[in-house]
């Protein structure tokens, strides 16, 4: 699929850039957020598009993308699940939650590593990755599915049922 | 920050001694000026200061501020206020001097900081000095000895990172050795205008990376190897060739163009292993182009001329210098001056050109010229004039517009008016458009050159002339600066320096003069050429001196001056 930024999205982005009159470089983060929101991830073309848009060298954008785990460099599934693995959630069973979601969705995480944190189900419906603290440590295990927040997730089935 | 005036001086105490510095002076530079070295990695006076390595931390203090109503602090007998030391250290590379400030570069706080920084830098370092090219000139090594703890408390597994990465055609990267000082990134950004390097995966796994699909290929890429304080970036050309402590260093100049970048030639046992730029803020700053830096391998070439040669029955045979010179003198003496033309080279030194002017006078030669080498300026350090000493040709040989009358020489040969040609350190066939047929019309052709070429192939007398690295002398660069060339290695076989060859020719022609060293030639030159009046060889020094006004500038330097004036760099 060729990388094309729709006109409305570009207009939105252009407007956002006007909020950074001193240095366009400061607009890298908001532009990337817009693109990730639309495309689901930041691929090579998105990096280059952003660089061209802001008059930067692509490496300067790549530096930012690779710094924030929140920016995905690979395409997620229709529902992207982020399971918190920071201490409270880990103690409350987030690793078990991860395992059970993978089992139920048929996701194979054996290829996951530092550079490729995301695993996707064969049908492309679900994808999953571990995340650091999602800021609800009293109610672990916590996870996010796309933009929805879920606390005290005990039952993977019940969770997945909401995302058919 | 403009140049500070005298009234902007502030009192600063460094390691117990009071000094004065202009306002705005960085602490690291203030210390350097009074002979106190502050160890540092990321700071480079020609680049912006990100302050990221923390190696330069020092302890500072200011006069105590009295409580409201309390007595203000009183100056001591030397007139200075007492200092109350601040427990938080600051980086010397980015902070500037303040009135009545104290700086301590020794003591428990500073030493503790250095030990801490060193221990952390080495925690993940592969410690592979025995196979690292940087060993011997690595600041990580040096500072380990001086400021390190001597042992590591890190018992865990070291982080693994990419090794042997080709970041460009000439530069190779070992990411495990990188200390993330960002000097190379800033150089490509700020000086070479080719920002392809950056840090990706910042965190415990930070790597220096070149943007996927791009490469560090600009003509200044090897300067990153010079400024990398460790062995992370190495030169494909030099890596694994020679240990740096075995080599001899000769300070000389680059002769690939009229800029005359100051360089250091590293050689061992008469062989050159590498060339690096040498700082001269009036010529090349700290940089040089890759194309010039790497243009030395031909010096070892098999095709080097090693002996004088005479053409007998159309075949060259080796001869002794005496033999070759007397044949040349005999042939030249049989001709009248107007039948002889001398083609010298703007790659020759002033001393060689001076001897050439003697030869021309002695022969009464009808024509003297040099070969022009016009290219394109690159907007950085490479001058459009690819001859290193065109200004010398104008001044010493007296040619107003060097190279402009070569066609007259050609037609002179064509029409039989010119019967003999003396070609000094030039290759007329390849570099000046003289066809072999044209040169074939001559009665006598003498050629000197370092390497066998189509012109020497046609010559009746061939004399091996030393190349730039094998001779000493002076040249005048594009801005009019007089600079010294110092001999780094001996020429092969019977090679002689061109000034000696011309002297010997003059001698053989009966114009005897007892000149035995290049400095004597310079002395005579200084006595005869007005612009050189009163100058001595020693005065020129390693950095040269301005001799004439040409109105020309070096673009990279001009930009650096602007950045300095704007306070972006220390300069
Ligand atoms: S490669 Fe060398 S110059 Fe570049 S950041 Fe690493 S240590 Fe510094
Ligand atoms: S030299 Fe690196 S922080 Fe000062």
XYZ file of C-alpha atoms and ligand atoms in Angstrom:
747
model
C 0.000 0.000 0.000
C 1.559 3.298 -1.024
C 2.065 5.844 1.718
C -0.281 8.775 1.167
C -1.239 11.304 3.770
C -4.887 12.331 3.217
C -5.503 16.016 2.660
C -7.452 16.553 5.907
C -4.738 14.872 7.953
C -2.094 16.997 6.289
C -4.140 20.129 6.982
C -4.417 19.119 10.639
C -0.683 18.519 10.787
C 0.093 21.826 9.117
C -2.051 23.563 11.683
C -0.236 21.768 14.527
C 3.119 22.885 13.163
C 2.062 26.529 13.465
C 2.094 25.995 17.259
C 5.892 25.785 17.108
C 6.968 29.059 15.567
C 10.510 29.105 16.978
C 11.746 25.720 15.828
C 9.900 23.368 13.534
C 12.008 20.582 14.980
C 9.890 20.808 18.116
C 6.898 19.699 16.061
C 8.394 16.248 15.424
C 6.504 14.612 18.290
C 3.018 15.946 17.488
C 3.449 15.193 13.785
C 4.482 11.631 14.575
C 1.498 11.211 16.890
C -0.849 12.310 14.124
C 0.716 9.881 11.683
C 0.719 6.971 14.114
C -2.882 7.656 14.996
C -3.831 7.466 11.347
C -1.566 4.700 10.055
C -1.186 2.721 13.256
C 2.584 2.877 13.159
C 5.551 4.942 11.933
C 7.197 3.290 8.981
C 10.147 4.430 6.916
C 7.960 6.542 4.635
C 6.371 8.262 7.603
C 9.827 9.137 8.936
C 10.835 10.580 5.592
C 7.548 12.394 5.113
C 7.923 14.006 8.555
C 11.514 14.992 7.853
C 10.582 16.592 4.541
C 7.606 18.330 6.118
C 9.739 19.880 8.848
C 12.862 20.510 6.790
C 14.919 18.051 8.831
C 17.246 15.217 7.969
C 15.467 11.841 8.289
C 18.022 10.658 10.869
C 16.816 13.393 13.250
C 13.279 12.007 13.057
C 14.446 8.406 13.354
C 16.300 9.341 16.558
C 12.972 10.401 18.089
C 10.994 7.432 16.777
C 13.499 4.907 18.137
C 13.676 6.642 21.511
C 9.977 6.386 22.420
C 8.613 2.847 22.775
C 5.220 4.473 22.271
C 6.019 4.869 18.594
C 5.555 1.612 16.778
C 7.843 0.918 13.841
C 5.856 -2.062 12.652
C 2.195 -2.381 11.745
C -0.017 -3.566 14.633
C -3.214 -5.616 14.312
C -6.725 -4.190 14.240
C -6.705 -4.278 18.047
C -3.363 -3.431 19.594
C -2.975 -4.592 23.171
C -0.345 -3.156 25.470
C 0.155 -5.062 28.696
C 1.922 -3.296 31.537
C 4.897 -5.187 32.905
C 6.177 -2.729 35.472
C 6.523 -3.969 39.038
C 3.007 -3.666 40.473
C 1.376 -5.167 37.397
C 4.031 -7.842 37.108
C 3.281 -8.867 40.699
C -0.424 -8.713 40.017
C -0.092 -11.209 37.151
C 0.611 -9.292 33.925
C 2.955 -11.976 32.597
C 0.228 -14.573 33.070
C -2.227 -12.205 31.383
C 0.154 -11.811 28.432
C 0.453 -15.569 28.109
C -3.231 -16.181 28.240
C -4.072 -13.475 25.687
C -1.462 -14.911 23.327
C -2.827 -18.398 23.760
C -6.397 -17.292 23.085
C -5.546 -15.148 20.069
C -2.920 -17.489 18.671
C -0.151 -14.913 18.844
C 3.393 -16.276 18.726
C 5.812 -14.041 20.641
C 8.931 -16.125 20.021
C 10.277 -13.599 17.492
C 9.944 -10.636 19.836
C 13.094 -8.756 20.810
C 14.362 -5.293 21.678
C 14.042 -4.112 18.083
C 10.796 -5.920 17.297
C 8.601 -5.678 20.389
C 5.275 -6.345 18.684
C 3.743 -9.706 17.779
C 0.653 -9.975 15.582
C -1.906 -12.795 15.302
C -1.985 -14.654 12.001
C -5.344 -13.170 11.025
C -4.001 -9.679 11.763
C -6.830 -8.991 14.164
C -4.805 -8.743 17.379
C -1.323 -7.564 18.173
C 0.381 -7.346 21.521
C 3.396 -5.927 23.282
C 4.579 -5.261 26.776
C 4.488 -1.658 27.928
C 6.064 0.118 30.839
C 3.907 1.679 33.601
C 0.470 2.724 32.354
C -0.125 4.718 35.534
C -2.653 2.706 37.450
C -0.436 0.737 39.767
C -3.131 0.100 42.366
C -5.290 -1.854 39.942
C -2.968 -4.312 38.216
C -2.747 -6.030 35.903
C -3.467 -3.128 33.619
C -3.573 -3.063 29.841
C -4.677 -0.877 26.978
C -6.470 -1.992 23.851
C -6.075 0.699 21.235
C -7.115 3.760 23.253
C -9.222 1.950 25.857
C -7.889 1.481 29.329
C -8.550 -1.722 31.312
C -7.752 -2.238 34.986
C -7.633 -5.391 37.107
C -7.879 -7.599 34.050
C -8.450 -11.079 35.452
C -10.066 -12.786 32.490
C -8.555 -12.614 29.013
C -11.677 -14.058 27.440
C -13.864 -11.323 28.860
C -11.425 -8.731 27.598
C -11.172 -10.104 24.079
C -14.936 -10.506 23.788
C -15.203 -6.722 23.753
C -13.009 -6.645 20.616
C -14.512 -9.082 18.172
C 30.027 37.161 21.709
C 32.312 39.690 20.097
C 36.012 39.873 20.919
C 36.138 41.084 24.510
C 37.900 44.343 25.225
C 40.435 44.817 28.006
C 37.822 46.181 30.380
C 35.896 42.929 30.166
C 38.545 40.994 32.089
C 37.442 39.080 35.169
C 39.442 37.653 38.082
C 39.315 33.872 38.351
C 41.215 31.582 40.671
C 42.303 28.299 39.120
C 43.787 25.670 41.414
C 44.748 28.315 43.945
C 46.262 30.862 41.551
C 44.474 34.044 40.474
C 44.353 34.933 36.767
C 42.440 37.293 34.508
C 40.329 36.182 31.558
C 38.017 37.916 29.132
C 34.349 37.625 30.071
C 32.680 34.767 28.258
C 35.746 32.516 28.308
C 34.741 28.898 28.818
C 36.206 27.403 31.994
C 37.903 24.653 29.989
C 39.646 27.250 27.781
C 40.608 29.413 30.762
C 42.241 26.379 32.361
C 44.000 25.476 29.126
C 45.362 28.988 28.757
C 47.126 28.715 32.109
C 48.384 25.205 31.468
C 45.766 23.264 33.427
C 44.328 20.402 31.396
C 40.702 19.501 31.952
C 39.967 16.044 30.535
C 37.118 16.049 28.039
C 35.490 13.946 25.319
C 32.560 15.720 23.744
C 33.958 19.253 23.755
C 35.655 20.382 20.544
C 36.371 24.084 20.075
C 35.225 23.991 16.433
C 31.866 22.374 17.214
C 28.887 23.265 19.400
C 29.085 22.077 23.005
C 26.332 19.640 23.986
C 27.926 18.940 27.375
C 27.016 15.275 27.236
C 30.099 13.338 28.363
C 30.533 14.954 31.823
C 34.254 14.206 31.811
C 35.095 17.879 32.274
C 33.291 18.338 35.602
C 35.143 20.698 37.961
C 34.469 22.194 41.352
C 33.679 25.902 41.415
C 33.063 28.506 44.047
C 31.982 32.146 44.400
C 32.398 34.749 47.148
C 29.932 34.028 49.958
C 26.750 36.102 49.963
C 26.253 37.662 53.380
C 23.020 37.167 55.320
C 20.881 40.304 55.386
C 22.477 42.688 57.814
C 25.722 40.696 58.075
C 29.143 42.066 57.158
C 29.985 41.589 53.460
C 33.061 39.371 52.843
C 36.382 41.208 53.000
C 39.174 40.855 50.448
C 42.369 39.150 51.596
C 45.800 40.763 51.473
C 46.042 39.989 47.728
C 42.836 41.944 47.209
C 40.680 38.932 46.321
C 37.427 37.930 47.981
C 37.233 34.598 49.798
C 35.643 31.710 47.900
C 32.891 29.545 49.219
C 32.986 26.268 47.337
C 29.838 24.834 45.834
C 29.339 21.103 46.429
C 27.713 20.590 43.008
C 30.353 20.257 40.238
C 29.802 21.952 36.855
C 30.952 21.135 33.329
C 33.950 23.233 32.328
C 33.219 22.994 28.598
C 29.958 24.914 28.601
C 30.198 27.221 31.635
C 31.982 30.532 31.426
C 34.144 32.456 33.847
C 32.505 34.831 36.348
C 34.070 37.617 38.419
C 35.832 36.326 41.556
C 35.095 32.725 40.661
C 37.202 29.856 41.953
C 37.845 26.652 40.016
C 39.342 23.463 41.414
C 40.424 20.806 38.930
C 41.852 18.589 41.644
C 40.543 17.438 44.991
C 38.020 14.807 46.049
C 34.975 16.219 44.217
C 36.579 16.590 40.781
C 38.568 13.386 41.079
C 35.515 11.461 42.207
C 33.547 12.751 39.219
C 36.238 11.696 36.781
C 36.527 8.254 38.300
C 32.783 7.843 38.147
C 32.506 8.928 34.526
C 35.392 6.669 33.525
C 33.949 3.679 35.345
C 30.591 4.113 33.621
C 32.133 4.673 30.176
C 34.150 1.510 30.551
C 31.304 -0.559 31.998
C 30.141 -1.551 28.527
C 33.364 -0.932 26.621
C 34.831 -4.062 25.006
C 38.389 -3.327 26.278
C 39.837 -4.545 22.998
C 42.831 -2.200 22.880
C 45.197 -4.900 21.580
C 43.284 -5.039 18.302
C 42.120 -1.419 18.191
C 43.713 1.084 15.823
C 43.117 3.946 18.220
C 45.401 2.430 20.868
C 48.185 4.881 21.564
C 46.118 7.929 20.690
C 42.881 7.104 22.499
C 41.653 9.497 25.148
C 39.719 6.668 26.784
C 43.044 4.904 27.314
C 44.839 8.023 28.419
C 42.187 9.158 30.859
C 41.862 5.626 32.247
C 45.466 5.800 33.281
C 45.230 9.332 34.618
C 41.747 9.554 36.031
C 40.308 6.034 36.105
C 39.702 3.803 39.088
C 41.845 0.984 37.766
C 39.129 -1.593 38.280
C 35.489 -2.014 37.483
C 32.700 -2.957 39.850
C 30.534 -3.953 36.913
C 30.121 -7.737 36.996
C 27.149 -8.046 34.656
C 27.101 -8.847 30.952
C 28.188 -6.048 28.679
C 25.680 -4.707 26.170
C 26.215 -6.080 22.665
C 26.104 -3.602 19.792
C 26.810 -3.599 16.054
C 30.447 -4.038 15.081
C 32.348 -3.561 11.832
C 29.597 -1.372 10.378
C 30.380 0.279 7.079
C 28.973 3.761 7.631
C 30.487 4.978 4.393
C 32.994 4.015 1.726
C 35.945 5.163 3.814
C 34.775 4.985 7.412
C 33.980 1.978 9.589
C 32.191 1.921 12.932
C 32.461 -0.245 16.034
C 29.420 0.762 18.089
C 30.632 -1.038 21.211
C 33.605 1.322 21.394
C 31.516 4.464 20.903
C 31.226 6.624 24.020
C 28.374 8.669 22.526
C 30.170 11.980 22.591
C 28.345 13.016 19.364
C 31.390 14.764 17.907
C 30.999 12.912 14.619
C 27.301 13.771 14.443
C 28.020 17.438 15.054
C 30.810 17.462 12.491
C 28.597 16.049 9.746
C 25.838 18.442 10.802
C 27.754 21.642 11.354
C 30.852 21.469 9.171
C 30.198 19.011 6.347
C 26.482 19.846 5.899
C 25.739 16.178 5.392
C 23.852 15.112 8.509
C 23.439 11.389 8.025
C 24.595 10.282 11.474
C 22.509 10.119 14.632
C 21.844 8.179 17.819
C 19.045 5.658 17.608
C 17.556 3.411 20.311
C 18.614 5.890 22.949
C 18.881 4.319 26.368
C 21.075 1.487 27.556
C 21.338 0.371 23.961
C 22.105 3.699 22.263
C 23.857 3.215 18.944
C 25.488 5.629 16.596
C 23.784 4.954 13.288
C 23.745 6.154 9.745
C 20.246 6.625 8.356
C 19.143 3.409 6.601
C 19.920 3.614 2.919
C 22.242 6.598 3.328
C 25.994 6.653 3.845
C 28.681 8.886 5.224
C 30.245 9.509 1.845
C 31.040 13.218 1.723
C 34.574 14.301 0.887
C 35.230 15.249 4.512
C 34.101 11.968 6.089
C 37.531 10.963 7.380
C 37.649 13.985 9.663
C 35.143 12.136 11.863
C 37.803 9.479 12.376
C 40.257 12.156 13.527
C 37.902 13.718 16.051
C 36.425 10.482 17.386
C 38.155 10.351 20.772
C 38.064 6.559 20.795
C 38.409 3.739 18.260
C 34.739 3.696 17.272
C 35.303 5.273 13.872
C 38.293 4.009 11.935
C 39.623 4.680 8.464
C 39.319 1.827 5.987
C 42.563 2.988 4.452
C 44.596 2.983 7.648
C 43.025 0.347 9.878
C 45.323 -2.507 10.873
C 48.212 -1.004 8.889
C 50.547 0.289 11.590
C 50.673 0.990 15.312
C 50.696 4.728 15.846
C 53.664 4.731 18.222
C 55.949 3.217 15.606
C 55.485 6.068 13.169
C 57.405 9.265 12.653
C 55.425 12.480 12.338
C 56.383 15.176 9.838
C 54.614 18.501 9.797
C 54.151 19.622 6.230
C 51.464 20.840 3.836
C 49.067 19.284 1.368
C 49.902 20.059 -2.261
C 46.717 18.900 -3.959
C 45.372 22.414 -4.324
C 46.131 26.048 -3.619
C 44.681 25.941 -0.105
C 47.696 24.061 1.215
C 45.991 22.329 4.150
C 48.436 21.859 6.997
C 49.047 18.167 7.533
C 51.029 15.656 9.522
C 52.531 12.790 7.567
C 52.936 9.540 9.513
C 55.697 7.338 8.164
C 57.791 4.390 9.184
C 60.924 3.086 7.518
C 60.543 5.491 4.656
C 56.955 4.531 3.940
C 53.934 6.755 4.435
C 51.031 5.140 6.293
C 48.620 7.969 6.810
C 48.069 11.690 6.549
C 45.988 13.693 9.001
C 45.110 17.393 9.061
C 47.115 19.619 11.378
C 45.395 22.553 13.013
C 45.963 25.923 11.401
C 43.190 28.418 12.026
C 44.372 30.557 9.118
C 44.250 27.781 6.542
C 42.287 24.595 7.154
C 41.098 24.837 10.757
C 41.244 21.189 11.901
C 40.025 19.584 8.694
C 41.026 18.332 5.260
C 39.288 16.695 2.282
C 39.397 12.898 1.990
C 40.461 13.088 -1.642
C 43.642 14.926 -0.668
C 44.306 12.898 2.438
C 44.285 9.605 0.581
C 46.251 10.740 -2.452
C 49.598 9.326 -1.368
C 49.606 5.617 -2.222
C 51.135 6.291 -5.624
C 54.300 7.417 -3.832
C 55.126 3.723 -3.304
C 54.219 2.851 -6.866
C 56.245 0.452 -8.983
C 56.215 3.078 -11.717
C 58.425 5.465 -9.747
C 61.474 6.688 -11.621
C 64.543 5.709 -9.649
C 67.497 6.542 -11.895
C 68.426 9.132 -14.501
C 67.909 7.733 -17.987
C 69.259 8.538 -21.443
C 67.561 7.655 -24.673
C 70.009 5.858 -26.943
C 68.770 4.646 -30.330
C 65.226 5.167 -29.195
C 65.628 3.094 -26.042
C 66.027 4.336 -22.480
C 68.984 3.118 -20.485
C 69.895 4.106 -16.942
C 72.738 6.514 -16.451
C 74.577 8.192 -13.624
C 73.614 11.709 -12.661
C 76.905 13.060 -13.986
C 76.450 11.344 -17.307
C 72.857 12.481 -17.721
C 73.609 16.051 -16.690
C 76.582 16.402 -19.019
C 74.618 15.018 -21.966
C 71.857 17.516 -21.200
C 74.301 20.406 -20.857
C 76.023 19.506 -24.098
C 72.788 19.333 -26.050
C 71.451 22.559 -24.572
C 74.704 24.429 -25.127
C 74.519 23.627 -28.840
C 71.275 25.573 -29.155
C 70.573 29.254 -28.936
C 68.442 30.506 -26.071
C 65.484 31.420 -28.250
C 65.264 27.781 -29.359
C 64.816 26.570 -25.770
C 61.616 26.673 -23.722
C 61.310 25.773 -20.056
C 58.066 24.380 -18.716
C 58.181 24.457 -14.949
C 55.424 23.458 -12.549
C 53.202 25.334 -10.153
C 53.634 22.237 -7.995
C 57.240 23.266 -7.467
C 58.394 25.113 -4.378
C 59.528 28.726 -4.387
C 63.095 27.507 -4.022
C 62.769 25.236 -7.046
C 61.204 28.042 -9.039
C 63.986 30.375 -7.953
C 66.621 27.944 -9.219
C 64.556 27.588 -12.395
C 64.666 31.334 -12.946
C 68.468 31.101 -12.693
C 68.485 28.353 -15.295
C 66.238 30.370 -17.588
C 68.522 33.358 -17.274
C 71.661 31.316 -17.855
C 70.227 29.691 -20.978
C 68.627 32.893 -22.139
C 65.609 30.656 -22.753
C 63.054 32.217 -25.055
C 60.051 30.943 -23.213
C 59.102 29.913 -19.711
C 55.694 28.657 -18.661
C 53.876 26.492 -16.155
C 50.888 24.162 -16.549
C 47.583 25.417 -15.119
C 45.296 23.056 -13.187
C 41.851 24.519 -12.934
C 39.094 22.577 -11.241
C 36.008 23.446 -9.303
C 36.105 24.844 -5.797
C 34.016 22.739 -3.410
C 32.948 25.611 -1.179
C 34.859 24.175 1.780
C 38.619 23.703 1.557
C 39.296 22.569 -1.988
C 40.413 25.507 -4.106
C 39.556 25.820 -7.790
C 43.280 26.123 -8.424
C 44.603 22.582 -8.107
C 48.182 23.809 -8.224
C 49.642 24.454 -4.778
C 51.985 27.279 -5.691
C 50.548 29.436 -8.450
C 51.293 32.493 -6.338
C 54.912 31.381 -6.096
C 55.083 31.098 -9.889
C 53.860 34.675 -10.178
C 56.227 36.044 -7.579
C 59.371 34.021 -8.050
C 59.256 33.043 -11.692
C 57.687 36.353 -12.612
C 54.859 34.966 -14.757
C 51.918 37.326 -14.719
C 49.314 34.885 -15.894
C 50.743 31.388 -15.459
C 49.701 28.914 -18.116
C 48.279 31.468 -20.522
C 50.946 31.099 -23.203
C 51.229 27.323 -23.441
C 49.670 27.516 -26.899
C 52.517 29.734 -28.043
C 54.954 27.049 -26.901
C 52.966 24.479 -28.855
C 52.961 26.566 -32.014
C 56.655 27.351 -31.508
C 57.422 23.651 -31.556
C 55.067 23.119 -34.479
C 56.838 25.808 -36.506
C 60.313 24.638 -35.520
C 61.187 27.831 -33.634
C 61.422 25.901 -30.375
C 63.836 22.996 -30.686
C 64.404 21.995 -27.063
C 62.098 21.681 -24.111
C 63.048 21.413 -20.464
C 60.066 20.012 -18.594
C 60.320 20.249 -14.832
C 57.921 18.115 -12.741
C 55.147 18.142 -15.320
C 53.614 15.603 -17.656
C 52.855 17.588 -20.796
C 51.142 14.777 -22.695
C 48.537 13.980 -20.046
C 48.206 17.304 -18.264
C 48.833 20.020 -20.844
C 47.588 18.624 -24.137
C 50.965 18.292 -25.861
C 50.589 15.409 -28.315
C 53.391 12.835 -28.583
C 53.682 13.793 -32.291
C 54.297 17.405 -31.332
C 56.930 16.482 -28.764
C 58.456 14.188 -31.390
C 59.331 17.251 -33.465
C 61.754 18.468 -30.807
C 65.491 18.023 -31.150
C 65.866 17.650 -27.442
C 63.472 16.901 -24.602
C 64.478 16.775 -20.957
C 61.889 15.779 -18.388
C 61.905 15.423 -14.629
C 59.040 13.754 -12.759
C 58.504 11.382 -9.857
C 56.758 8.723 -11.899
C 57.159 7.287 -15.417
C 54.628 8.871 -17.785
C 54.086 9.449 -21.520
C 56.215 12.620 -21.449
C 59.208 10.999 -19.757
C 58.721 8.109 -22.196
C 59.533 10.504 -25.047
C 62.355 12.380 -23.328
C 66.005 12.196 -24.363
C 67.040 12.765 -20.774
C 64.841 11.636 -17.906
C 65.666 12.753 -14.382
C 63.877 11.330 -11.316
C 62.508 14.267 -9.324
C 61.300 13.892 -5.772
C 57.590 14.259 -5.040
C 56.053 16.620 -2.478
C 56.585 14.280 0.473
C 60.252 13.837 -0.354
C 61.323 17.441 -0.403
C 61.481 20.625 1.616
C 60.718 24.132 0.499
C 58.093 26.853 0.678
C 54.876 27.587 -1.185
C 52.378 30.437 -1.212
C 48.758 29.417 -0.837
C 45.606 30.918 -2.319
C 45.272 33.543 0.421
C 48.920 34.605 0.013
C 50.265 32.704 3.003
C 53.849 31.476 2.874
C 54.008 27.893 4.153
C 56.725 25.337 4.599
C 56.899 21.895 3.087
C 59.030 19.476 5.121
C 60.526 16.297 3.788
C 58.839 13.253 5.317
C 60.502 10.378 3.461
C 63.435 9.821 1.099
C 62.714 9.484 -2.586
C 63.409 6.059 -4.096
C 66.774 5.166 -5.652
C 68.722 8.067 -7.086
C 65.828 10.548 -6.882
C 66.874 14.128 -6.204
C 64.849 17.070 -5.011
C 63.920 19.272 -7.982
C 65.859 22.264 -6.626
C 68.964 20.084 -6.596
C 68.314 18.914 -10.136
C 68.030 22.461 -11.445
C 71.084 23.516 -9.466
C 73.032 20.617 -10.978
C 71.876 21.581 -14.465
C 72.966 25.162 -13.893
C 76.254 23.836 -12.645
C 76.730 21.537 -15.644
C 76.043 24.464 -17.932
C 78.941 26.295 -16.350
C 76.919 28.647 -14.155
C 78.613 27.219 -11.078
C 77.301 28.237 -7.724
C 77.850 26.593 -4.397
C 74.372 26.049 -3.005
C 74.172 23.034 -0.778
C 70.886 23.255 1.052
C 67.363 24.403 0.409
C 67.659 26.964 3.198
C 70.524 28.564 1.290
C 68.306 28.796 -1.762
C 65.690 30.458 0.403
C 68.260 32.947 1.674
C 69.195 33.949 -1.862
C 65.565 34.096 -2.857
C 64.796 36.347 0.121
C 67.627 38.621 -0.950
C 66.374 38.911 -4.529
C 62.565 38.778 -4.489
C 61.206 41.941 -2.812
C 58.154 40.294 -1.195
C 60.438 37.913 0.700
C 62.737 40.626 1.926
C 64.035 40.148 5.459
C 62.446 36.740 5.889
C 64.312 33.755 7.268
C 63.493 30.066 6.917
C 63.005 29.679 10.665
C 60.604 32.592 10.854
C 58.063 30.818 8.651
C 57.566 28.191 11.321
C 55.123 25.322 11.195
C 52.083 27.510 10.630
C 53.450 29.816 7.919
C 52.924 33.561 7.732
C 50.941 35.969 5.570
C 53.170 37.149 2.711
C 50.983 38.890 0.156
C 47.393 40.082 -0.169
C 45.431 38.132 -2.757
C 41.906 39.038 -1.721
C 41.023 35.338 -1.786
C 39.420 33.535 1.143
C 38.808 29.923 2.151
C 35.034 29.331 2.463
C 35.127 26.799 5.317
C 37.254 29.202 7.358
C 34.993 32.159 6.713
C 32.002 30.198 7.969
C 33.931 29.168 11.043
C 34.802 32.786 11.773
C 31.119 33.693 11.560
C 30.171 30.900 13.932
C 32.839 32.061 16.329
C 31.701 35.678 16.143
C 28.133 34.548 16.822
C 29.313 32.716 19.940
C 28.210 29.340 18.570
C 31.686 27.867 18.869
C 34.828 28.749 20.776
C 36.880 28.562 17.576
S 31.655 7.339 17.039
Fe 33.290 8.431 18.108
S 32.906 10.597 17.650
Fe 31.032 9.511 17.152
S 29.785 9.623 19.019
Fe 30.929 7.693 19.123
S 32.766 8.170 20.274
Fe 31.897 10.119 19.614
S 33.538 17.923 27.599
Fe 31.818 16.621 27.587
S 30.535 17.541 29.067
Fe 32.207 18.891 28.952
